[in-house]
Amino acid sequence: MAYTDAKLLIGGEWRRGDGPGEDIINPATGETLARCGHASPAELDMALAAAEQGFRVWSAKTPVQRQQVMEKAARALEAKIDEAAVNLTKEMGKPVGEAKIELGFAVDLIRWYGEEGKRAYGRLVPSRNPAARQMVTSEPVGPVAAFTAWNFPSTNVIRKIAGAIGAGCSIVIKPSEETPATAVAIAEAFQEAGLPEGVLNVVFGVPDEVSRHLLASPVCKKVSFTGSIPVGKHLQKLAADTLKRCTMELGGHAPVIVFDDADVEKALDAVVGFKFRNAGQVCISPTRFYVQEKSYSRFVEGFTERAEKVKVGNGLDDGVFMGPLIAERRIAVMEQFVNDAKDHGAVVKTGGARMANAGSFWAPTVLADVPDEAMIMREEPFGPLAPITTFKGVDDVLQRANSLPFGLASYVFTSSGKTGKTMSEQLEAGMVGVNNVAVSTVETPFGGVNESGYGSEGGIEGLEAYQRTKFVTEIAL
Ligand code: NAD
C-alpha cells in the first residue's frame, strides 16, 4: 500500500477536501510523504448532515446487524495490517512491529465492541403501582464528534469509532493531521464492510477551526477527545454551549514506585522497555521513578545499562526498538526538560541529547538525583526521558506521587501484598499497575481522574460512554 494523499470520508464519499491541506512528514527522514486534505466549512456541514442521517439509519439496526458489519470491518482491517503498519510507521515513526501490534489491537477492539453492543441491557424496576411496569433502557446517545492525538494513530481513533458504532451512534472524527493514513485505512475497512454511509465520517483541517465548527452545531450530542490537558479544557468549554457530554482522555505523569522489597531486576525488565516504547510518547508512559533508598543505586545502574542497549533508528529497519519523536518541534521540548533538570542538580547517566541521524531522534535518556522541583517531575515530557529519585517510605512517596494535578496511570513494585493494597487504594489515578504495567487492554476501562480527564474507553465503560439512559413507565390498557 503506497503512502498516498489522505482524503476525507463524508457521507460515504471520499473527497480530496476543499480546504488548503498540509504536508505529511516522515519524522524518521524529514521527507514529505503526501498531502493531508482539509475540510472546508461547507464540507464540515456536510459531515454533520451525513452523521445526522447516518445516525437515523444505524441506530435503527439491531445490535446483531451492527455486530455483523463490525465483524466484516475487523476482518477487512486484519487483512491489511502488514501494509497499513508500514504507513503507520512512515507517518508516526514507531517501529513497524509495534505498528502491527497497534493495528491488531484495533481489530480486537472492533470485534469486542461489536459483541458488547449486543449486551446493552436495561432493567426492570419493581413499581410501587401494581399496574405499572418500570423499564430502564440504554440508547445510543446520538452523533458523536471526536478528536485524537498522533501518538497512537490507530488505537486513539478506533477506541472512539468502535465504541460509538458499537453503541449504535454515528461519528465525525478528526484524527491527527500528522498521522492521517492510519485513520483512512481503518475507515476503508468499515467502508469495505458495508457500513451505511454517514455512520463514519473522517475529516481533517486546522484543529481549532474544525472543533469550533463541529462543536457549535447542535447535531453532535457527545464529544470524545484524546490529547493534551489544555486542549481538553478548551474543547469542554466549547461543548458547554450545547451541553454536549464529554469523554476526556488527557495527559498524565505516571509515577513508578519501587519499594526495597521488590525484585529490582523484574521491575527494571517491566519498566525500561515500557519507558522507551513509542519513544516515551505514551500518555501512560512511566514518567517519574521513585525508588526506595536501599535499591536506588542498583535501579539507576540497571536502568542506564538497559537504556544504552536500546536500538534507535528508522522504525522500518530491522531490530529497531525506538523510533524518532513525532516532529522536529519536540526536540526543543526535550532540550528544555533536560537542561532544566541539570540546572536543578540532576545527573545525566546516559543520553540527554538529540541523535546525529536525519529526522527527529532523541537518545534514550536517564536522569538520576532529580529533585521534585525540576520541571520534568511536574510536567509531562512526552518523550524518552527517565528521571529517577529516591523515597523513604509509604507516606512520603504517596504524598509526592499524588502531588500533581494529573491522575492517569501509576505503577507500584513491591513483594508486600499489604503495601500493594495501600498504594492501589490511595494513589490518585484512573489505572494502577501493581508488579504489572499492562493497564491498557480491550476489555478493561482506560481513563484518568482529576486533570487527566474523565470517562473511560475500553471495557463496558467504553460502550456506556456512547449511551444515554431512558426510563419508561407503562400502564398497559
Ligand atoms: P494536543 O492536544 O496538542 O493535540 C492532540 C490532538 O488534538 C491533535 O491531533 C491535534 O490536532 C488535536 N487538537 C489540537 N488542538 C485542537 C483543537 N483546538 N480542537 C480539536 N482538536 C485539536 O496534544 P499533543 O501534545 O499533540 O499530544 C499529546 C498529548 O495527548 C499528551 O498530553 C498525552 O498525554 C495526551 N494523550 C492522552 C491519551 C489518553 O488516553 N489519556 C492518549 C494519547 C495522548
PDB file of C-alpha atoms and ligand atoms in Angstrom, residues 147-152 156 159 174-178 207-212 225-229 231-232 234-235 238 248-252 282-284 329-330 380 382 408 446-448 452 457, ligand 1:
ATOM      1  CA  PHE A 147     -10.656  14.408  18.052  1.00  0.00           C
ATOM      2  CA  THR A 148      -7.489  12.376  18.555  1.00  0.00           C
ATOM      3  CA  ALA A 149      -3.729  12.731  19.017  1.00  0.00           C
ATOM      4  CA  TRP A 150      -0.996  11.336  16.761  1.00  0.00           C
ATOM      5  CA  ASN A 151       0.866   9.086  19.229  1.00  0.00           C
ATOM      6  CA  PHE A 152      -1.364   6.054  18.626  1.00  0.00           C
ATOM      7  CA  ASN A 156      -6.759   6.545  19.691  1.00  0.00           C
ATOM      8  CA  ARG A 159     -11.383   3.434  20.626  1.00  0.00           C
ATOM      9  CA  LYS A 174     -10.899  14.385  13.219  1.00  0.00           C
ATOM     10  CA  PRO A 175      -7.777  12.298  13.660  1.00  0.00           C
ATOM     11  CA  SER A 176      -4.402  13.981  13.810  1.00  0.00           C
ATOM     12  CA  GLU A 177      -3.336  15.617  10.537  1.00  0.00           C
ATOM     13  CA  GLU A 178       0.189  14.337  11.273  1.00  0.00           C
ATOM     14  CA  PRO A 207      -7.804  21.634  14.523  1.00  0.00           C
ATOM     15  CA  ASP A 208      -9.180  24.701  16.252  1.00  0.00           C
ATOM     16  CA  GLU A 209     -11.310  25.660  13.254  1.00  0.00           C
ATOM     17  CA  VAL A 210     -12.720  22.142  12.888  1.00  0.00           C
ATOM     18  CA  SER A 211     -13.577  21.741  16.561  1.00  0.00           C
ATOM     19  CA  ARG A 212     -15.177  25.189  16.821  1.00  0.00           C
ATOM     20  CA  PHE A 225     -11.128  13.807  22.884  1.00  0.00           C
ATOM     21  CA  THR A 226      -7.698  12.239  23.301  1.00  0.00           C
ATOM     22  CA  GLY A 227      -4.915  14.766  23.643  1.00  0.00           C
ATOM     23  CA  SER A 228      -3.373  17.337  25.923  1.00  0.00           C
ATOM     24  CA  ILE A 229      -4.957  18.863  29.009  1.00  0.00           C
ATOM     25  CA  VAL A 231      -6.878  21.402  24.521  1.00  0.00           C
ATOM     26  CA  GLY A 232      -9.230  19.144  26.512  1.00  0.00           C
ATOM     27  CA  HIS A 234     -10.769  24.245  25.672  1.00  0.00           C
ATOM     28  CA  LEU A 235     -12.995  21.652  23.963  1.00  0.00           C
ATOM     29  CA  LEU A 238     -16.846  24.735  23.512  1.00  0.00           C
ATOM     30  CA  MET A 248     -11.685  13.471  28.066  1.00  0.00           C
ATOM     31  CA  GLU A 249      -8.616  11.240  27.726  1.00  0.00           C
ATOM     32  CA  LEU A 250      -5.857  13.705  28.574  1.00  0.00           C
ATOM     33  CA  GLY A 251      -2.240  13.801  29.624  1.00  0.00           C
ATOM     34  CA  GLY A 252      -0.669  12.023  32.556  1.00  0.00           C
ATOM     35  CA  VAL A 282       2.550   7.462  25.542  1.00  0.00           C
ATOM     36  CA  CYS A 283       0.060   9.040  27.930  1.00  0.00           C
ATOM     37  CA  ILE A 284       0.515   6.141  30.404  1.00  0.00           C
ATOM     38  CA  ARG A 329       9.300  20.706  17.363  1.00  0.00           C
ATOM     39  CA  ARG A 330       9.605  18.060  20.098  1.00  0.00           C
ATOM     40  CA  GLU A 380       4.590  15.727  31.106  1.00  0.00           C
ATOM     41  CA  PHE A 382       6.076  13.003  26.402  1.00  0.00           C
ATOM     42  CA  LEU A 408      -3.856   8.712  34.653  1.00  0.00           C
ATOM     43  CA  PHE A 446      -8.897   3.066  30.284  1.00  0.00           C
ATOM     44  CA  GLY A 447      -9.102   6.606  31.609  1.00  0.00           C
ATOM     45  CA  GLY A 448      -7.886   9.141  34.106  1.00  0.00           C
ATOM     46  CA  SER A 452      -6.124  13.657  33.288  1.00  0.00           C
ATOM     47  CA  GLU A 457     -12.574   3.933  26.824  1.00  0.00           C
TER      48      GLU A 457
HETATM   49  P1  NAD B   1      -2.638  18.183  21.553  1.00  0.00           P
HETATM   50  O1  NAD B   1      -3.777  18.251  22.476  1.00  0.00           O
HETATM   51  O2  NAD B   1      -1.959  19.443  21.183  1.00  0.00           O
HETATM   52  O3  NAD B   1      -3.060  17.504  20.190  1.00  0.00           O
HETATM   53  C1  NAD B   1      -3.722  16.269  20.191  1.00  0.00           C
HETATM   54  C2  NAD B   1      -4.671  16.211  19.039  1.00  0.00           C
HETATM   55  O4  NAD B   1      -5.648  17.152  19.242  1.00  0.00           O
HETATM   56  C3  NAD B   1      -4.027  16.528  17.687  1.00  0.00           C
HETATM   57  O5  NAD B   1      -4.499  15.699  16.704  1.00  0.00           O
HETATM   58  C4  NAD B   1      -4.456  17.894  17.398  1.00  0.00           C
HETATM   59  O6  NAD B   1      -4.634  18.107  16.031  1.00  0.00           O
HETATM   60  C5  NAD B   1      -5.780  17.937  18.112  1.00  0.00           C
HETATM   61  N1  NAD B   1      -6.099  19.289  18.519  1.00  0.00           N
HETATM   62  C6  NAD B   1      -5.262  20.254  18.936  1.00  0.00           C
HETATM   63  N2  NAD B   1      -5.942  21.391  19.164  1.00  0.00           N
HETATM   64  C7  NAD B   1      -7.240  21.105  18.893  1.00  0.00           C
HETATM   65  C8  NAD B   1      -8.428  21.849  18.926  1.00  0.00           C
HETATM   66  N3  NAD B   1      -8.442  23.135  19.296  1.00  0.00           N
HETATM   67  N4  NAD B   1      -9.565  21.242  18.561  1.00  0.00           N
HETATM   68  C9  NAD B   1      -9.579  19.946  18.187  1.00  0.00           C
HETATM   69  N5  NAD B   1      -8.503  19.195  18.126  1.00  0.00           N
HETATM   70  C10 NAD B   1      -7.337  19.770  18.481  1.00  0.00           C
HETATM   71  O7  NAD B   1      -1.658  17.142  22.197  1.00  0.00           O
HETATM   72  P2  NAD B   1      -0.252  16.654  21.759  1.00  0.00           P
HETATM   73  O8  NAD B   1       0.764  17.270  22.650  1.00  0.00           O
HETATM   74  O9  NAD B   1      -0.030  16.743  20.298  1.00  0.00           O
HETATM   75  O10 NAD B   1      -0.479  15.111  22.110  1.00  0.00           O
HETATM   76  C11 NAD B   1      -0.036  14.555  23.246  1.00  0.00           C
HETATM   77  C12 NAD B   1      -0.984  14.709  24.439  1.00  0.00           C
HETATM   78  O11 NAD B   1      -2.068  13.818  24.303  1.00  0.00           O
HETATM   79  C13 NAD B   1      -0.291  14.322  25.724  1.00  0.00           C
HETATM   80  O12 NAD B   1      -0.628  15.202  26.752  1.00  0.00           O
HETATM   81  C14 NAD B   1      -0.822  12.943  26.015  1.00  0.00           C
HETATM   82  O13 NAD B   1      -0.726  12.542  27.334  1.00  0.00           O
HETATM   83  C15 NAD B   1      -2.210  13.063  25.521  1.00  0.00           C
HETATM   84  N6  NAD B   1      -2.772  11.730  25.255  1.00  0.00           N
HETATM   85  C16 NAD B   1      -3.684  11.210  26.133  1.00  0.00           C
HETATM   86  C17 NAD B   1      -4.188   9.925  25.959  1.00  0.00           C
HETATM   87  C18 NAD B   1      -5.191   9.336  26.908  1.00  0.00           C
HETATM   88  O14 NAD B   1      -5.862   8.393  26.532  1.00  0.00           O
HETATM   89  N7  NAD B   1      -5.353   9.825  28.104  1.00  0.00           N
HETATM   90  C19 NAD B   1      -3.762   9.162  24.867  1.00  0.00           C
HETATM   91  C20 NAD B   1      -2.828   9.715  23.992  1.00  0.00           C
HETATM   92  C21 NAD B   1      -2.351  11.010  24.196  1.00  0.00           C
END
